[in-house]
Coordinates of C-alpha atoms and ligand atoms in Angstrom, one line a residue:
M1 CA 17.4 8.4 -2.5
L2 CA 15.1 9.2 -5.3
L3 CA 12.0 11.3 -4.6
Y4 CA 8.8 9.5 -5.3
Q5 CA 6.0 12.1 -5.8
V6 CA 3.2 9.5 -5.5
T7 CA 2.9 6.1 -3.9
L8 CA 3.1 3.0 -6.1
L9 CA 0.5 0.6 -7.4
I10 CA 1.7 -3.0 -7.0
W11 CA 0.8 -6.7 -7.0
N12 CA 2.6 -8.8 -4.4
S13 CA 2.5 -12.5 -4.0
W14 CA 2.4 -12.9 -0.3
N15 CA -1.1 -12.5 1.0
F16 CA -2.7 -15.1 -1.3
F17 CA 0.2 -17.4 -2.3
A18 CA 2.7 -17.2 0.6
C19 CA 5.5 -19.6 -0.4
S20 CA 3.5 -21.3 -3.2
I21 CA 5.1 -19.2 -5.9
S22 CA 6.9 -19.9 -9.2
E23 CA 8.1 -18.2 -12.3
D24 CA 4.9 -19.4 -14.1
L25 CA 2.7 -17.8 -11.5
I26 CA 4.6 -14.5 -11.8
K27 CA 4.3 -14.6 -15.6
E28 CA 0.6 -15.4 -15.5
T29 CA 0.1 -12.6 -13.0
A30 CA 1.8 -10.1 -15.3
D31 CA -0.4 -11.3 -18.1
A32 CA -3.5 -10.9 -15.9
L33 CA -2.5 -7.4 -14.8
V34 CA -2.5 -6.4 -18.4
S35 CA -5.6 -8.3 -19.6
S36 CA -7.7 -7.2 -16.7
G37 CA -6.9 -3.5 -17.3
L38 CA -5.2 -3.1 -13.9
A39 CA -1.9 -2.4 -15.5
D40 CA -3.4 0.5 -17.5
L41 CA -4.7 1.9 -14.2
G42 CA -1.1 2.0 -12.9
Y43 CA -0.6 -1.3 -11.2
V44 CA 2.7 -1.9 -13.0
Y45 CA 4.9 -3.5 -10.2
V46 CA 4.8 -7.3 -10.0
N47 CA 6.4 -8.1 -6.7
I48 CA 7.8 -11.5 -5.7
D49 CA 7.8 -11.9 -1.9
D50 CA 9.6 -14.5 0.3
C51 CA 10.5 -18.0 -1.0
W52 CA 11.9 -17.2 -4.4
S53 CA 15.5 -18.0 -3.3
A54 CA 17.3 -21.3 -2.8
A55 CA 18.1 -22.3 0.7
T56 CA 21.8 -21.4 0.4
R57 CA 24.1 -19.0 -1.5
N58 CA 26.2 -20.4 -4.3
L59 CA 30.0 -20.9 -4.1
K60 CA 30.6 -17.3 -5.1
G61 CA 28.4 -16.2 -2.1
Q62 CA 25.6 -15.0 -4.3
L63 CA 21.8 -15.4 -3.9
V64 CA 20.3 -17.9 -6.3
P65 CA 16.7 -18.5 -7.3
D66 CA 15.1 -21.7 -6.2
P67 CA 16.0 -24.1 -9.1
K68 CA 12.7 -25.9 -8.9
T69 CA 10.3 -23.0 -8.9
F70 CA 12.4 -20.3 -10.7
P71 CA 14.5 -22.5 -13.1
S72 CA 14.9 -19.8 -15.7
G73 CA 16.2 -17.3 -13.2
I74 CA 15.2 -13.8 -12.2
K75 CA 16.8 -12.0 -15.2
A76 CA 14.6 -14.0 -17.6
L77 CA 11.6 -13.2 -15.5
S78 CA 12.3 -9.5 -15.4
D79 CA 12.8 -9.5 -19.2
Y80 CA 9.4 -11.1 -19.5
V81 CA 7.8 -8.6 -17.1
H82 CA 9.5 -5.6 -18.7
G83 CA 8.4 -6.9 -22.1
K84 CA 4.8 -6.3 -20.9
G85 CA 5.6 -2.8 -19.9
L86 CA 5.6 -3.7 -16.2
K87 CA 8.2 -3.6 -13.4
L88 CA 9.6 -6.4 -11.2
G89 CA 9.9 -6.3 -7.4
I90 CA 11.9 -8.7 -5.3
Y91 CA 12.2 -9.5 -1.6
G92 CA 15.1 -9.6 0.8
D93 CA 15.8 -9.5 4.5
A94 CA 17.9 -7.2 6.8
G95 CA 18.9 -10.2 8.8
A96 CA 20.7 -13.5 8.7
F97 CA 17.7 -15.2 7.0
T98 CA 14.4 -14.3 5.5
C99 CA 11.3 -15.1 7.4
K100 CA 11.0 -18.4 5.6
V101 CA 14.7 -19.1 6.3
R102 CA 16.2 -18.3 2.9
P103 CA 19.6 -16.4 3.0
G104 CA 19.3 -12.9 4.4
S105 CA 21.2 -9.9 3.0
L106 CA 22.6 -8.4 6.3
F107 CA 26.4 -7.9 5.7
H108 CA 25.8 -8.9 2.0
E109 CA 24.2 -5.6 0.9
T110 CA 26.7 -4.6 -1.8
G111 CA 26.8 -7.9 -3.6
D112 CA 23.0 -8.5 -3.3
A113 CA 22.0 -5.0 -4.4
Q114 CA 24.3 -5.4 -7.5
L115 CA 22.8 -8.8 -8.3
F116 CA 19.3 -7.3 -8.0
A117 CA 20.3 -4.4 -10.3
D118 CA 21.9 -6.8 -12.8
W119 CA 18.7 -8.9 -12.9
G120 CA 16.7 -5.7 -13.7
V121 CA 14.9 -5.5 -10.5
D122 CA 12.9 -2.3 -9.9
Y123 CA 11.8 -2.6 -6.3
L124 CA 13.0 -4.2 -3.1
K125 CA 10.9 -5.1 -0.1
Y126 CA 13.4 -5.6 2.8
D127 CA 12.1 -7.6 5.8
N128 CA 13.1 -7.9 9.4
C129 CA 13.4 -11.5 10.4
F130 CA 16.5 -13.1 12.1
N131 CA 17.8 -9.5 12.7
L132 CA 20.3 -10.5 15.4
G133 CA 18.9 -7.9 17.7
I134 CA 20.7 -5.1 15.7
D135 CA 19.0 -1.7 15.6
P136 CA 17.1 -1.2 12.4
K137 CA 18.5 2.3 12.1
K138 CA 21.9 0.5 11.6
R139 CA 20.6 -2.4 9.4
Y140 CA 18.5 -0.5 6.8
P141 CA 20.8 2.3 5.6
P142 CA 23.5 0.0 4.2
M143 CA 21.1 -1.5 1.7
R144 CA 19.9 2.1 0.7
D145 CA 23.6 2.9 0.0
A146 CA 24.2 -0.3 -1.9
L147 CA 21.1 0.1 -4.0
N148 CA 22.1 3.7 -4.8
A149 CA 25.6 2.6 -5.7
T150 CA 24.2 0.4 -8.5
G151 CA 22.9 3.4 -10.3
R152 CA 19.6 1.7 -11.0
T153 CA 16.4 3.2 -9.9
I154 CA 15.1 0.7 -7.3
F155 CA 12.2 1.6 -4.9
Y156 CA 13.3 0.7 -1.4
S157 CA 10.5 -0.6 0.8
I158 CA 11.4 -0.9 4.5
C159 CA 9.5 -3.7 6.3
E160 CA 10.5 -3.6 10.0
W161 CA 6.9 -3.9 11.1
G162 CA 6.8 -0.5 12.7
V163 CA 8.7 -1.8 15.8
E164 CA 11.1 1.1 16.1
D165 CA 8.7 3.8 14.9
P166 CA 10.3 4.1 11.4
A167 CA 8.1 7.1 10.5
L168 CA 10.5 9.0 12.8
W169 CA 13.7 8.0 11.1
A170 CA 13.1 6.2 7.8
R171 CA 12.6 9.3 5.6
G172 CA 15.8 9.5 3.7
V173 CA 16.5 5.8 4.3
G174 CA 13.6 4.1 2.4
N175 CA 10.9 5.2 0.0
S176 CA 8.3 3.6 2.3
W177 CA 8.2 2.0 5.7
R178 CA 5.7 -0.5 7.2
T179 CA 4.0 1.0 10.3
T180 CA 2.5 -2.2 11.7
D181 CA 2.6 -5.9 12.1
D182 CA 1.4 -8.0 9.2
I183 CA -2.2 -7.6 8.1
N184 CA -4.6 -10.5 8.3
D185 CA -7.7 -11.0 6.2
T186 CA -10.1 -9.9 8.9
W187 CA -12.1 -6.8 9.7
A188 CA -10.5 -6.6 13.2
S189 CA -7.0 -6.6 11.8
M190 CA -7.7 -4.1 9.0
T191 CA -9.3 -1.6 11.3
T192 CA -6.5 -1.9 13.9
I193 CA -3.9 -1.3 11.2
A194 CA -5.8 1.8 9.8
D195 CA -5.8 3.3 13.3
I196 CA -2.1 2.7 13.9
N197 CA -1.1 4.0 10.5
D198 CA -3.2 7.1 11.1
K199 CA -1.0 8.1 14.0
W200 CA 2.0 8.6 11.7
A201 CA 0.1 10.7 9.1
S202 CA 2.2 13.8 9.5
H203 CA 5.4 11.9 8.5
A204 CA 4.2 10.8 5.1
G205 CA 4.8 12.7 1.9
P206 CA 6.6 12.7 -1.5
G207 CA 9.8 10.6 -1.1
G208 CA 8.6 8.6 2.0
W209 CA 5.3 6.9 2.7
N210 CA 3.7 5.1 5.6
D211 CA 2.9 1.6 4.5
P212 CA 0.0 -0.1 6.4
D213 CA 0.7 -3.4 4.6
M214 CA -0.8 -5.0 1.6
L215 CA -4.4 -5.2 0.6
E216 CA -6.5 -8.3 1.4
V217 CA -9.3 -7.2 -1.1
G218 CA -10.5 -10.3 -2.9
N219 CA -9.1 -12.9 -0.5
G220 CA -12.5 -13.9 1.1
G221 CA -12.2 -13.0 4.8
M222 CA -14.2 -9.7 4.6
T223 CA -17.5 -8.6 3.0
Y224 CA -17.8 -6.5 -0.1
Q225 CA -18.5 -3.4 2.1
E226 CA -15.5 -4.1 4.3
Y227 CA -13.2 -4.5 1.3
R228 CA -14.5 -1.3 -0.2
A229 CA -13.7 0.4 3.1
H230 CA -10.3 -1.2 3.2
F231 CA -9.4 0.1 -0.3
S232 CA -10.9 3.5 0.3
I233 CA -9.1 4.2 3.5
W234 CA -5.8 2.8 2.2
A235 CA -6.1 5.1 -0.8
L236 CA -7.0 8.1 1.3
M237 CA -4.0 7.4 3.6
K238 CA -1.7 7.5 0.5
A239 CA -0.6 4.0 1.3
P240 CA 1.2 2.1 -1.5
L241 CA -1.6 0.0 -2.9
L242 CA -0.4 -3.6 -3.1
I243 CA -3.0 -6.0 -4.5
G244 CA -2.7 -9.2 -2.5
C245 CA -5.2 -11.5 -4.3
D246 CA -5.0 -13.9 -7.2
V247 CA -5.5 -11.5 -10.1
R248 CA -5.8 -14.5 -12.5
N249 CA -9.1 -15.3 -10.8
M250 CA -10.9 -12.3 -9.4
T251 CA -14.6 -11.8 -8.9
A252 CA -16.3 -8.9 -10.7
E253 CA -16.7 -7.2 -7.3
T254 CA -13.0 -7.6 -6.5
L255 CA -12.0 -6.1 -9.9
E256 CA -14.6 -3.3 -9.4
I257 CA -13.0 -2.3 -6.1
L258 CA -9.4 -2.5 -7.3
S259 CA -10.1 -0.6 -10.5
N260 CA -12.0 2.3 -9.1
K261 CA -10.2 5.0 -11.0
E262 CA -11.5 7.8 -9.0
V263 CA -10.4 6.3 -5.7
I264 CA -7.0 5.5 -7.3
S265 CA -6.7 9.1 -8.3
V266 CA -7.2 10.1 -4.7
N267 CA -4.3 7.8 -3.8
Q268 CA -2.1 9.2 -6.6
D269 CA -2.9 12.9 -6.0
S270 CA 0.1 15.0 -6.6
L271 CA -0.1 16.9 -3.3
G272 CA 0.8 13.6 -1.5
V273 CA -0.7 14.5 1.8
Q274 CA -1.9 11.5 3.9
G275 CA -5.6 11.9 4.9
R276 CA -6.5 11.2 8.5
K277 CA -9.3 10.5 10.9
V278 CA -10.7 13.9 11.7
Y279 CA -14.0 13.3 13.5
V280 CA -15.6 10.5 15.4
S281 CA -19.0 10.0 17.0
G282 CA -21.3 7.2 18.0
E283 CA -20.8 4.2 20.3
A284 CA -17.1 3.5 20.8
N285 CA -16.4 6.2 18.2
C286 CA -17.6 3.9 15.4
L287 CA -19.0 6.6 13.1
Q288 CA -15.9 8.2 11.5
V289 CA -15.0 11.0 9.1
W290 CA -11.6 10.7 7.5
A291 CA -10.3 13.5 5.3
G292 CA -7.4 15.2 3.7
P293 CA -6.4 17.9 1.2
L294 CA -6.0 17.2 -2.5
S295 CA -4.5 19.2 -5.3
G296 CA -6.6 22.0 -6.8
N297 CA -7.9 23.1 -3.4
R298 CA -10.1 20.0 -3.2
L299 CA -10.6 17.6 -0.2
V300 CA -11.2 13.9 0.0
V301 CA -13.7 13.0 2.6
A302 CA -14.6 9.5 3.7
F303 CA -17.6 8.5 5.8
W304 CA -16.7 5.2 7.5
N305 CA -19.3 3.3 9.5
R306 CA -17.5 0.9 11.8
C307 CA -20.7 0.3 13.8
S308 CA -22.9 -2.8 13.5
K309 CA -25.9 -0.9 12.1
A310 CA -26.5 1.5 9.3
A311 CA -26.3 5.1 10.5
T312 CA -26.0 8.7 9.3
I313 CA -22.6 10.3 9.3
T314 CA -22.3 14.0 9.1
A315 CA -19.2 16.2 8.4
R316 CA -19.3 19.8 9.6
W317 CA -17.2 22.2 7.6
D318 CA -15.3 23.3 10.7
V319 CA -13.9 19.8 11.2
L320 CA -12.7 19.9 7.5
G321 CA -11.0 23.3 7.9
L322 CA -13.7 25.0 5.8
E323 CA -15.5 28.3 6.6
S324 CA -19.2 27.3 7.3
S325 CA -20.4 29.7 4.5
T326 CA -18.4 27.9 1.8
H327 CA -20.4 26.4 -1.0
V328 CA -19.1 22.9 -1.8
S329 CA -19.9 20.6 -4.6
I330 CA -19.7 16.9 -3.7
R331 CA -19.0 13.9 -5.8
D332 CA -19.4 10.3 -4.6
L333 CA -16.5 8.2 -5.9
W334 CA -18.3 4.8 -5.5
Q335 CA -21.6 6.0 -7.0
H336 CA -19.6 7.9 -9.6
K337 CA -21.8 10.9 -9.6
E338 CA -22.3 14.4 -8.1
V339 CA -24.5 14.1 -5.1
K340 CA -24.8 17.7 -4.0
E341 CA -24.2 21.0 -5.8
N342 CA -24.1 23.7 -3.2
A343 CA -23.7 22.2 0.2
V344 CA -23.2 24.7 3.0
A345 CA -22.0 24.2 6.6
S346 CA -22.3 20.4 6.7
F347 CA -23.1 17.3 4.7
G348 CA -24.5 14.0 6.0
A349 CA -25.3 10.6 4.4
K350 CA -26.6 7.2 5.6
V351 CA -23.8 4.6 5.4
D352 CA -24.3 0.9 5.7
S353 CA -22.6 -1.0 8.5
H354 CA -18.9 -1.5 7.8
D355 CA -19.2 0.4 4.5
C356 CA -17.3 3.5 3.5
H357 CA -18.4 6.4 1.2
V358 CA -15.7 8.5 -0.4
Y359 CA -16.4 12.0 -1.6
I360 CA -14.4 14.7 -3.3
F361 CA -15.4 18.1 -1.9
T362 CA -14.7 21.0 -4.3
P363 CA -15.2 24.4 -2.5
K364 CA -16.6 27.0 -4.8
T365 CA -14.9 29.8 -2.9
V366 CA -11.4 29.7 -1.6
A367 CA -12.1 29.5 2.1
H368 CA -10.0 26.4 3.0
S369 CA -7.9 27.5 6.0
E370 CA -4.5 26.0 6.6
S371 CA -4.2 24.0 9.8
Ligands
NAG401 C1 21.7 8.2 -5.3 O1 21.7 9.2 -4.2 C2 21.8 10.5 -4.7 C3 22.0 11.4 -3.5 O2 20.8 11.3 -2.7 C4 20.6 10.9 -5.6 O3 20.7 12.1 -6.1 C5 20.6 9.9 -6.7 O4 19.4 10.1 -7.5 C6 20.5 8.4 -6.2 N1 20.6 7.5 -7.3 C7 19.8 6.4 -7.4 C8 20.0 5.5 -8.6 O5 19.1 6.0 -6.5
NAG402 C1 -2.4 -11.2 12.4 O1 -2.5 -12.5 12.9 C2 -1.3 -12.9 13.6 C3 -1.4 -14.4 14.0 O2 -2.6 -14.6 14.5 C4 -1.1 -12.0 14.8 O3 0.1 -12.3 15.5 C5 -1.0 -10.6 14.3 O4 -0.9 -9.7 15.4 C6 -2.2 -10.2 13.5 N1 -2.0 -8.9 13.0 C7 -2.9 -7.9 13.1 C8 -2.5 -6.5 12.6 O5 -4.0 -8.0 13.6
NAG403 C1 -11.2 -19.1 -8.4 O1 -11.7 -18.5 -7.2 C2 -12.8 -19.3 -6.6 C3 -13.3 -18.5 -5.4 O2 -13.6 -17.2 -5.7 C4 -12.3 -20.7 -6.3 O3 -13.4 -21.4 -5.8 C5 -11.7 -21.3 -7.5 O4 -11.2 -22.6 -7.1 C6 -10.6 -20.5 -8.1 N1 -10.1 -21.1 -9.3 C7 -8.8 -21.2 -9.6 C8 -8.5 -21.8 -10.9 O5 -8.0 -21.0 -8.8

């Protein structure tokens, strides 16, 4: 197991393309990550999800890429991706078959891991379909050991959908673990997942991250405000940020959200502490403050309005673990400006329905108590 100090920034094919993938798509995506500037911001993993593999293994028992859609093979693709300064991710399954019924890697861990390493793969997402009812605590460690034995640095992403509470056992097995069922491109799904992932906050940190699934930003099922909230909260939760849209064809709004450097730097903060929901008010608790510590004694604070009308959200210093006399300067990461120089005791702002403000709080005096 290698220690990963920060979460990764990734593009993954599944949310937008599902099984409609090919080597041309992967190459065009790599090109677009570079030309859009996203690669420069850290999105360097290009991850192929399910459906890259042929329906059966070859006579040597090895996985083979689908000859129609990946005719040049994965090694050629990884050479292309690496040539652009990017990294390649691939997908496998800790069961008899993948979710789309390609060969699974259960009981084939050693050979498959070596093949991935030989192809120059840098990341493995390892799914949970057709798992024969075997405990994930038995099925996931063999692939960790097989990846390790190759000697190649390969990020190991456990995707058992949170069914056996992986936050409790997957540190030391994988570098990240999904905490929930698959996300859908809806407000209801996104908010549900945020709340489930929040429960496991104390288990995340350098070397092992909670993964609330990939971003839907840019896929059309949510509003601009909702996508901004989705991106903000995922960043604050130190989720791996996996772009799930067609980066060859993004709107200006989508690119603006995904390339907000200040929000990305919250996600990539070296302290690696998952922010959490710290205060709720309003009808059905729909006015929410999410917060967490950052390096340099700073805090990230998000005001998330999950109500159906605009409303004022207020954070009191005591819910943030600050002494009420502390003077705090506050920067808004979506407006990209300082909004308050010497706030004391509390800070409030009006937030549109379903929108999310993200602030960095910099206390002027060191009065941030450990909790
Ligand atoms: C393999 O595991 C050992 C022990 O945990 C670790 O020190 C080493 O960095 C790992 N190597 C790779 C390539 O993952
Ligand atoms: C996404 O939709 C599928 C199919 O409708 C459903 O089974 C699943 O629970 C949904 N996931 C979430 C997190 O809402
Ligand atoms: C680009 O995205 C728009 C929707 O934002 C869609 O209507 C159009 O068909 C897409 N173009 C391509 C080439 O995929």
